[in-house]
Amino acid sequence: MGASSSTQQHPPSEQREVESLAASTGALPLLQNAFSKLSHPQTNTPPLQSLQQCFSLNYDNLICETPKVADSFRVLLDNLGPSIADLFFVPEKGGLSWIEFLRGFVKCCGRMPASMLLNTLLRVFATTFARAGLTLKLEFESGDADCKISGFLRPIDVLMIFWMCWTMWWDARTRKFSKGKEEIFLPDVNHLVLSAVESCAEVGSDVNFWDCNISDLEIQLPVGKFLTWTLTTVPSLTDCFTQFVYARLQSCVTSENPSEISTSSFGDISSTKAQDTHLLSPGRAWTISLTFRSSISEEFLKLCCPVDGEEAEENLLYRSSLHGRGLNRFWSNIEGYHGPLLILVSANSGDASDHETSARKWIIGALTQQGFENKDVFYGSSGNLYAISPTFHVFLPSGKEKNFVYSHLHPSGRVYEPHPKPVGIAFGGTMGNERIFIDEDFARVTVRHHAVDRTYQHGSLIPHQGFLPVESLILEIEVWGLGGRSAKQMQMSYKKREELFTEQRRKVDLKKFASWEDSPEKMMMDMMSDPNAVRWEDR
């Protein structure tokens, strides 16, 4: 193995230091096996060609909505593997040594600040861009991971970065479930690109977010602002690269022939393409997962890529066009689910008679950490608000108040209420002045300015929202369960128990009315014949 290649009895201090850094990631045994598997039998060192083959991505078909951009992206992917090998695994005169192999892995996947990982990801992208013969306006001050980066990115460059990260993530996740199909589905991530444009573009850049083509936007995004936006909005983006490098080396170890892993084979993507018709499309689910560094991120990733028998449809608890509109229909589908829930609301701005409202469609969302409860007060311990489309933003808890969720149905009994509480679903704000309020018929949604809300961070949920409340017609509502199979099974058990109780309440015990003396018919006849008679109930 790699460690045994040293001729000294005790490894030098440099080797001990690098091995310690690699061991901190938990990947040292894997690296030893990978180094041994990639090494040439005569030189006992991995040839550069083997490393380039190890990280190469080749596709016969890229499925996306913009074929012109897909052609450029295909060229980019063809050069990704060789760029990674040339950038991090630099061989010495006698070949790539064990120490240089470990050092290259640490540069890719070692423990380091998020800003350094992001710099590394941009360096990979810039190197691949240059190798593909494409033009990129980025300059790195030095070869260090924490060096200063100057220049700017175009919106199309940002789209390429996100697609590259999606491809690396998809490859790392689906490799063991592949079925030999050399194709990849590139999701719609325009909402993420437009979020970067909105946050990073210079003042005065007017963009119609409802009607714009990413490839036609000639806006310059300063790379410094882009780095800041990425760290605050999608902090897990760099994990796509580290997971890809780790998965590729692991595939090299498990594969009988290392050259076999040069072709990236994916599983059946029909389920992923079909899910694109939902409000929570694969691109949107992947985007939301990038905002987390916790276990809930994995639940979103399962929705992007259903594998190992898991279907995304199992997690769709409610859809207004499928289950019917209204709070009662909503409640019958989500009641008993105790786990994180994501509710998405699609609406449009303007009058329903306006023929241009389709171009003004927007989607917002809210994440709760527990199931909904029928209460006439706000409740909850944590949650997030999301602007999903046309631009993406996440609004975390501010820590000032805890008005996370409000969900109230009509009281079951006819009780007079001098001050009735609102019936509907709300997030943030205060009673009667909610930041997001959905009426009981699921016909309209009201979105207010963030000034009314002290629970979630400030920011606009809709582009050009303004200070006045925005009341819009609801097009669709979806609720996705993120508690895993255990939460779904608990809900099914709850529903079966409730059905059993309901059935028992409907049944009548006929034994109580077996005789004429105890029957309700005789009781009614006696009352009609002599209503003033003293009966045993009155004694």
XYZ file of C-alpha atoms in Angstrom:
539
model
C 0.000 0.000 0.000
C 0.928 3.619 -0.167
C 2.309 3.849 3.359
C 4.538 0.816 2.866
C 6.342 2.403 -0.057
C 8.562 4.372 2.317
C 12.003 2.877 2.675
C 12.589 4.281 6.150
C 11.605 2.426 9.322
C 9.735 5.460 10.629
C 8.013 7.808 8.188
C 9.516 11.304 7.963
C 7.800 14.170 9.738
C 6.350 15.477 6.478
C 4.707 12.142 5.739
C 3.374 11.855 9.283
C 1.882 15.331 9.024
C 0.154 14.672 5.695
C -1.112 11.274 6.861
C -2.497 12.923 9.984
C -4.400 15.464 7.866
C -5.780 12.690 5.665
C -6.708 10.584 8.703
C -8.719 13.491 10.135
C -11.155 13.051 7.233
C -11.543 9.335 7.996
C -10.372 8.384 4.509
C -6.818 7.129 5.135
C -7.618 3.391 4.626
C -9.467 4.256 1.421
C -6.534 6.325 0.172
C -4.117 3.489 0.849
C -6.243 1.084 -1.185
C -6.773 3.641 -3.973
C -3.052 4.410 -4.218
C -2.278 0.702 -4.447
C -5.000 0.087 -7.038
C -3.952 3.003 -9.263
C -0.199 2.350 -9.045
C 1.662 0.848 -11.962
C 3.170 -2.586 -11.100
C 6.673 -1.569 -12.205
C 6.936 1.942 -10.760
C 4.591 1.494 -7.757
C 3.253 4.997 -8.453
C -0.043 6.023 -10.075
C 0.369 7.306 -13.643
C -1.163 10.697 -14.308
C -3.314 9.114 -17.015
C -4.887 6.753 -14.463
C -5.814 9.668 -12.209
C -7.300 11.594 -15.127
C -9.303 8.512 -16.046
C -10.423 8.135 -12.433
C -12.100 11.565 -12.346
C -13.322 11.715 -15.957
C -16.989 12.251 -16.822
C -18.263 11.226 -20.243
C -21.862 11.458 -21.421
C -23.698 10.594 -24.573
C -26.749 12.646 -23.685
C -27.357 15.780 -21.623
C -31.044 16.437 -20.975
C -31.868 20.086 -20.368
C -34.140 22.842 -21.661
C -31.396 24.900 -23.319
C -29.535 22.800 -25.931
C -27.196 25.655 -26.869
C -25.881 25.915 -23.310
C -25.776 22.123 -23.004
C -23.242 21.879 -25.849
C -20.829 24.196 -24.036
C -21.396 22.352 -20.781
C -20.606 19.011 -22.401
C -17.202 20.369 -23.416
C -16.711 21.568 -19.863
C -17.458 18.125 -18.388
C -15.076 16.445 -20.820
C -12.244 18.452 -19.268
C -13.287 18.258 -15.615
C -11.511 15.009 -14.732
C -8.151 15.892 -16.300
C -8.305 19.345 -14.701
C -8.770 17.878 -11.207
C -5.868 15.477 -11.706
C -3.549 18.146 -13.131
C -4.478 20.713 -10.496
C -4.123 18.686 -7.290
C -2.159 15.511 -8.020
C 1.119 16.941 -9.317
C 3.677 14.152 -9.929
C 7.354 14.443 -9.063
C 10.168 13.391 -11.376
C 9.823 9.745 -10.393
C 6.030 9.797 -10.533
C 3.292 10.658 -8.066
C 4.535 9.729 -4.613
C 2.393 8.648 -1.659
C 2.931 12.019 0.017
C 1.886 13.979 -3.078
C -1.141 11.738 -3.497
C -2.243 12.442 0.081
C -1.504 16.141 -0.269
C -3.712 16.311 -3.376
C -6.580 14.640 -1.541
C -6.224 16.990 1.441
C -6.387 19.990 -0.907
C -9.688 18.641 -2.243
C -11.367 17.134 0.805
C -9.331 18.187 3.835
C -10.735 20.013 6.837
C -10.540 23.717 6.094
C -12.695 26.855 6.368
C -15.681 27.108 4.055
C -14.136 30.097 2.279
C -11.064 28.050 1.326
C -13.234 25.190 0.052
C -15.169 27.665 -2.077
C -11.928 29.112 -3.457
C -10.855 25.568 -4.346
C -14.136 24.935 -6.151
C -13.769 28.135 -8.174
C -10.179 27.201 -9.036
C -11.392 23.841 -10.382
C -14.039 25.622 -12.430
C -11.569 28.185 -13.808
C -8.999 25.509 -14.701
C -11.639 23.407 -16.446
C -12.937 26.464 -18.295
C -9.476 27.318 -19.554
C -8.738 23.724 -20.556
C -12.000 23.654 -22.536
C -10.945 26.784 -24.437
C -13.652 28.977 -22.886
C -13.147 32.519 -21.595
C -13.502 33.355 -17.913
C -12.696 36.707 -16.297
C -11.189 35.410 -13.033
C -7.680 35.908 -11.675
C -6.116 34.093 -8.715
C -3.450 35.964 -6.783
C -1.483 32.796 -5.990
C -1.785 29.032 -5.839
C -2.834 29.014 -2.178
C -6.351 27.952 -1.214
C -6.927 31.179 0.706
C -5.605 33.529 -1.969
C -7.494 36.570 -3.174
C -9.646 36.173 -6.290
C -10.435 39.128 -8.523
C -12.586 39.576 -11.588
C -16.224 38.906 -12.282
C -18.646 36.204 -13.405
C -21.436 36.351 -15.945
C -24.841 34.763 -15.226
C -24.080 32.003 -17.730
C -20.837 31.270 -15.833
C -22.803 30.970 -12.588
C -25.209 28.562 -14.298
C -22.243 26.426 -15.411
C -20.891 26.357 -11.831
C -24.207 25.116 -10.460
C -24.593 22.511 -13.175
C -21.030 21.308 -12.575
C -21.766 20.928 -8.855
C -25.066 19.163 -9.605
C -23.275 16.744 -11.944
C -20.579 15.925 -9.381
C -23.205 15.431 -6.665
C -25.373 13.247 -8.905
C -22.383 11.146 -9.937
C -21.309 10.581 -6.331
C -24.831 9.661 -5.242
C -26.033 7.432 -8.073
C -22.872 5.540 -8.977
C -23.768 2.393 -7.024
C -27.348 2.488 -8.373
C -26.376 2.973 -12.010
C -27.915 0.838 -14.754
C -25.549 1.638 -17.571
C -27.299 4.653 -19.086
C -24.832 7.338 -20.097
C -27.093 10.357 -19.683
C -27.732 13.032 -17.122
C -30.655 15.298 -16.404
C -29.671 18.942 -15.803
C -32.318 20.604 -13.649
C -33.702 24.107 -13.922
C -31.672 26.242 -11.495
C -32.485 29.631 -13.007
C -33.986 30.703 -9.681
C -30.578 30.223 -8.075
C -28.742 32.090 -10.834
C -31.201 35.005 -10.650
C -30.752 35.091 -6.875
C -27.022 35.609 -7.411
C -27.779 38.271 -10.031
C -30.172 40.084 -7.696
C -27.708 40.009 -4.774
C -24.403 40.592 -6.583
C -25.175 42.829 -9.557
C -24.148 46.454 -9.392
C -26.771 49.034 -8.496
C -28.807 50.047 -11.499
C -28.953 46.602 -13.132
C -32.648 46.302 -13.971
C -33.685 42.693 -14.661
C -37.175 41.414 -15.368
C -36.957 38.206 -13.352
C -40.159 36.820 -14.891
C -39.016 37.208 -18.478
C -35.272 36.842 -18.999
C -32.896 34.402 -20.625
C -29.830 33.547 -18.542
C -27.611 33.100 -21.596
C -28.543 36.577 -22.871
C -27.804 38.471 -19.653
C -24.606 40.523 -19.981
C -24.359 41.514 -16.318
C -21.036 41.436 -14.484
C -21.122 39.886 -11.006
C -18.047 40.780 -8.895
C -16.504 37.547 -7.676
C -16.108 38.916 -4.132
C -19.862 39.485 -3.853
C -20.529 36.080 -5.395
C -18.345 34.366 -2.789
C -20.173 36.160 0.026
C -23.570 35.308 -1.447
C -22.623 31.636 -1.831
C -21.391 31.300 1.758
C -24.597 32.817 3.145
C -27.196 31.356 0.773
C -25.908 27.907 -0.285
C -23.113 27.055 2.189
C -23.158 23.336 1.304
C -22.338 23.876 -2.380
C -18.699 22.875 -1.868
C -19.753 19.468 -0.519
C -20.608 18.440 -4.079
C -16.930 18.553 -5.034
C -15.571 16.810 -1.932
C -18.175 14.040 -2.193
C -17.339 13.560 -5.866
C -13.588 13.135 -5.235
C -14.222 10.708 -2.371
C -16.773 8.676 -4.367
C -14.507 8.450 -7.405
C -11.596 7.114 -5.368
C -13.944 4.663 -3.679
C -15.190 3.474 -7.072
C -11.604 3.002 -8.125
C -11.055 0.639 -5.185
C -14.225 -1.397 -5.666
C -13.950 -1.636 -9.458
C -12.051 -4.633 -10.837
C -10.709 -2.517 -13.670
C -10.009 1.129 -12.737
C -10.519 2.201 -16.347
C -14.156 1.101 -16.118
C -15.074 4.054 -13.951
C -14.238 6.594 -16.631
C -17.777 6.365 -18.003
C -20.366 7.837 -15.697
C -23.452 5.656 -15.650
C -26.653 6.833 -14.060
C -29.795 5.147 -12.963
C -33.192 5.615 -14.496
C -33.894 9.349 -14.488
C -37.516 9.083 -15.583
C -38.731 9.534 -12.005
C -36.595 12.659 -11.634
C -37.916 14.137 -14.888
C -41.498 13.334 -13.886
C -41.061 15.129 -10.575
C -40.164 18.284 -12.493
C -43.923 18.875 -12.890
C -44.290 19.481 -9.133
C -43.711 22.781 -7.406
C -40.816 21.072 -5.641
C -38.849 20.224 -8.761
C -35.467 18.427 -8.481
C -33.628 21.713 -9.019
C -35.574 23.457 -6.252
C -35.217 20.537 -3.831
C -31.461 20.456 -4.486
C -31.228 24.207 -3.950
C -33.005 24.015 -0.587
C -30.740 21.141 0.482
C -27.702 23.372 -0.116
C -28.940 25.772 2.579
C -28.508 23.137 5.310
C -25.617 21.465 7.049
C -27.801 18.996 8.942
C -29.587 15.681 8.498
C -32.666 17.288 6.931
C -30.547 18.043 3.865
C -30.506 14.315 3.128
C -34.322 14.224 2.995
C -34.322 16.925 0.316
C -31.656 15.072 -1.651
C -33.829 11.944 -1.650
C -36.485 14.009 -3.414
C -33.949 15.049 -6.079
C -32.782 11.544 -6.791
C -35.125 8.698 -5.771
C -32.949 5.577 -5.554
C -32.996 2.185 -3.821
C -36.791 1.861 -4.105
C -37.526 5.229 -2.574
C -40.072 7.258 -4.502
C -40.510 10.981 -4.093
C -44.282 10.594 -4.393
C -44.362 8.871 -1.003
C -43.305 12.132 0.622
C -45.957 14.251 -1.110
C -48.591 14.523 1.631
C -50.890 17.057 0.011
C -51.409 18.688 -3.373
C -54.381 20.972 -3.861
C -54.983 19.977 -7.495
C -54.953 16.296 -6.487
C -56.589 16.184 -3.050
C -58.861 19.208 -3.314
C -58.678 22.760 -2.042
C -59.493 23.989 1.421
C -58.209 23.740 4.949
C -60.284 20.631 5.752
C -58.885 18.678 2.769
C -55.421 19.861 3.703
C -55.894 18.773 7.316
C -57.156 15.297 6.461
C -53.913 14.603 4.582
C -51.328 16.052 6.969
C -52.940 15.287 10.346
C -50.876 12.905 12.438
C -47.594 13.624 10.654
C -45.011 14.485 13.309
C -41.882 15.567 11.493
C -40.450 18.413 9.389
C -42.823 19.666 6.705
C -42.276 21.890 3.667
C -45.303 23.792 2.367
C -45.053 25.464 -1.048
C -47.521 28.022 -2.384
C -47.718 28.995 -6.054
C -49.590 32.191 -6.897
C -49.626 34.995 -9.416
C -49.722 38.739 -9.111
C -52.469 40.796 -10.706
C -56.101 40.285 -11.505
C -57.308 36.848 -12.520
C -58.654 38.332 -15.776
C -55.221 39.597 -16.724
C -53.805 37.474 -19.537
C -50.251 38.320 -18.547
C -50.445 36.848 -15.031
C -48.778 33.612 -16.128
C -45.584 35.584 -16.568
C -45.915 36.913 -12.998
C -46.121 33.543 -11.293
C -44.140 33.151 -8.088
C -43.562 30.433 -5.495
C -42.848 30.842 -1.794
C -42.372 28.222 0.900
C -42.103 27.591 4.617
C -40.320 24.825 6.502
C -41.572 23.701 9.905
C -39.652 21.421 12.222
C -42.767 19.650 13.486
C -46.229 18.792 12.222
C -49.169 21.177 12.089
C -51.434 21.593 15.120
C -54.927 23.033 15.367
C -54.294 26.063 17.596
C -55.607 29.609 17.803
C -52.135 30.945 18.685
C -48.731 30.880 17.048
C -46.472 27.946 17.933
C -43.264 26.211 16.853
C -39.617 26.075 17.856
C -37.866 26.712 14.541
C -38.419 27.088 10.809
C -37.401 28.848 7.598
C -39.144 30.917 4.965
C -38.184 30.613 1.288
C -38.583 32.664 -1.828
C -38.455 29.837 -4.395
C -39.274 31.376 -7.777
C -38.493 33.408 -9.807
C -35.549 34.109 -7.466
C -34.352 32.065 -4.507
C -33.749 33.374 -0.993
C -33.805 31.772 2.438
C -34.914 33.580 5.591
C -33.690 31.943 8.789
C -35.082 32.575 12.293
C -34.103 35.967 13.683
C -34.235 34.817 17.313
C -36.384 37.787 18.386
C -39.807 36.075 18.442
C -41.203 32.561 18.019
C -44.302 33.098 15.875
C -43.235 30.378 13.473
C -46.531 28.701 12.552
C -50.249 29.392 12.936
C -52.848 26.848 11.802
C -56.430 27.182 12.998
C -59.591 25.387 11.860
C -63.207 26.303 12.562
C -64.267 25.224 16.080
C -66.148 21.924 15.986
C -68.874 23.177 18.331
C -71.193 26.122 17.657
C -69.750 28.367 20.343
C -70.167 32.117 20.261
C -66.844 33.940 20.032
C -66.885 37.706 20.570
C -63.447 37.988 18.958
C -63.040 35.058 16.546
C -59.517 34.056 15.620
C -58.468 33.933 11.940
C -59.103 30.598 10.250
C -56.233 29.591 7.983
C -52.469 29.028 7.954
C -49.855 31.686 8.675
C -46.110 32.075 9.133
C -44.379 34.922 10.968
C -45.774 38.283 12.015
C -48.562 38.631 14.562
C -52.245 37.751 14.774
C -54.089 39.647 12.051
C -50.821 40.992 10.671
C -49.102 37.823 9.494
C -46.150 37.819 7.127
C -47.721 34.970 5.103
C -51.412 34.122 5.461
C -53.366 31.465 3.517
C -57.149 31.660 3.811
C -59.316 28.666 4.748
C -60.486 28.085 1.161
C -56.933 28.081 -0.202
C -58.086 30.676 -2.692
C -55.875 33.621 -1.740
C -52.535 34.177 -0.058
C -51.450 37.438 1.544
C -47.758 38.344 1.788
C -46.796 41.324 3.925
C -43.616 43.351 4.230
C -40.942 41.949 6.541
C -41.378 44.935 8.867
C -44.402 43.192 10.446
C -42.315 40.111 11.291
C -39.782 39.665 14.081
C -39.594 35.871 13.827
C -37.852 35.443 10.464
C -35.038 37.437 8.897
C -35.836 40.427 6.738
C -36.065 40.301 2.984
C -38.554 40.254 0.110
C -40.395 37.024 -0.597
C -41.480 38.373 -3.996
C -39.395 40.506 -6.386
C -40.251 44.201 -6.120
C -42.624 43.450 -3.237
C -42.868 46.955 -1.754
C -44.369 47.985 1.583
C -48.042 47.259 0.896
C -49.514 43.757 1.426
C -49.650 41.586 -1.687
C -52.846 39.544 -2.034
C -52.736 37.004 -4.839
C -54.736 34.107 -6.249
C -53.385 30.692 -5.263
C -52.580 28.378 -8.166
C -51.256 25.360 -6.289
C -50.252 24.239 -2.791
C -47.982 21.306 -1.955
C -46.894 19.826 1.367
C -43.885 17.508 1.526
C -43.008 15.333 4.498
C -39.342 15.326 5.466
C -39.445 13.061 8.519
C -38.462 9.901 6.689
C -40.300 6.604 6.597
C -40.736 6.456 10.361
C -42.829 9.660 10.391
C -44.918 8.378 7.466
C -45.540 5.049 9.206
C -46.549 6.831 12.407
C -49.035 8.922 10.434
C -50.494 5.812 8.804
C -50.898 4.200 12.233
C -52.568 7.356 13.518
C -55.029 7.409 10.600
C -55.912 3.731 11.058
C -56.542 4.339 14.750
C -58.749 7.341 13.995
C -60.704 5.369 11.388
C -61.265 2.616 13.933
C -62.552 5.093 16.536
C -64.823 6.718 13.961
C -66.262 3.348 12.938
C -66.896 2.426 16.550
C -68.748 5.676 17.190
C -71.009 5.024 14.211
C -72.070 1.584 15.349
C -75.252 1.133 17.421
C -75.419 -1.540 20.130
C -78.583 -3.379 19.126
C -78.547 -5.489 22.304
C -79.704 -2.474 24.288
C -82.868 -2.372 22.180
C -83.568 -6.108 22.102
C -86.855 -5.811 24.049
C -89.917 -3.696 23.301
C -89.871 -2.141 26.758
C -86.426 -0.650 26.183
C -86.875 0.322 22.553
C -86.908 3.986 21.493
C -90.171 3.391 19.588
C -92.076 2.486 22.797
C -90.506 5.438 24.595
C -91.795 7.842 21.925
C -95.271 6.302 21.902
C -95.542 6.599 25.695
C -94.568 10.265 25.564
C -97.194 10.982 22.897
C -99.965 9.106 24.711
C -99.438 10.693 28.137
C -96.806 13.436 28.099
C -97.521 14.393 31.743
C -96.853 10.937 33.133
C -94.033 10.640 35.659
C -91.214 8.594 34.254
C -88.243 7.027 35.908
C -85.904 9.597 34.404
C -87.808 12.378 36.251
C -87.887 10.724 39.648
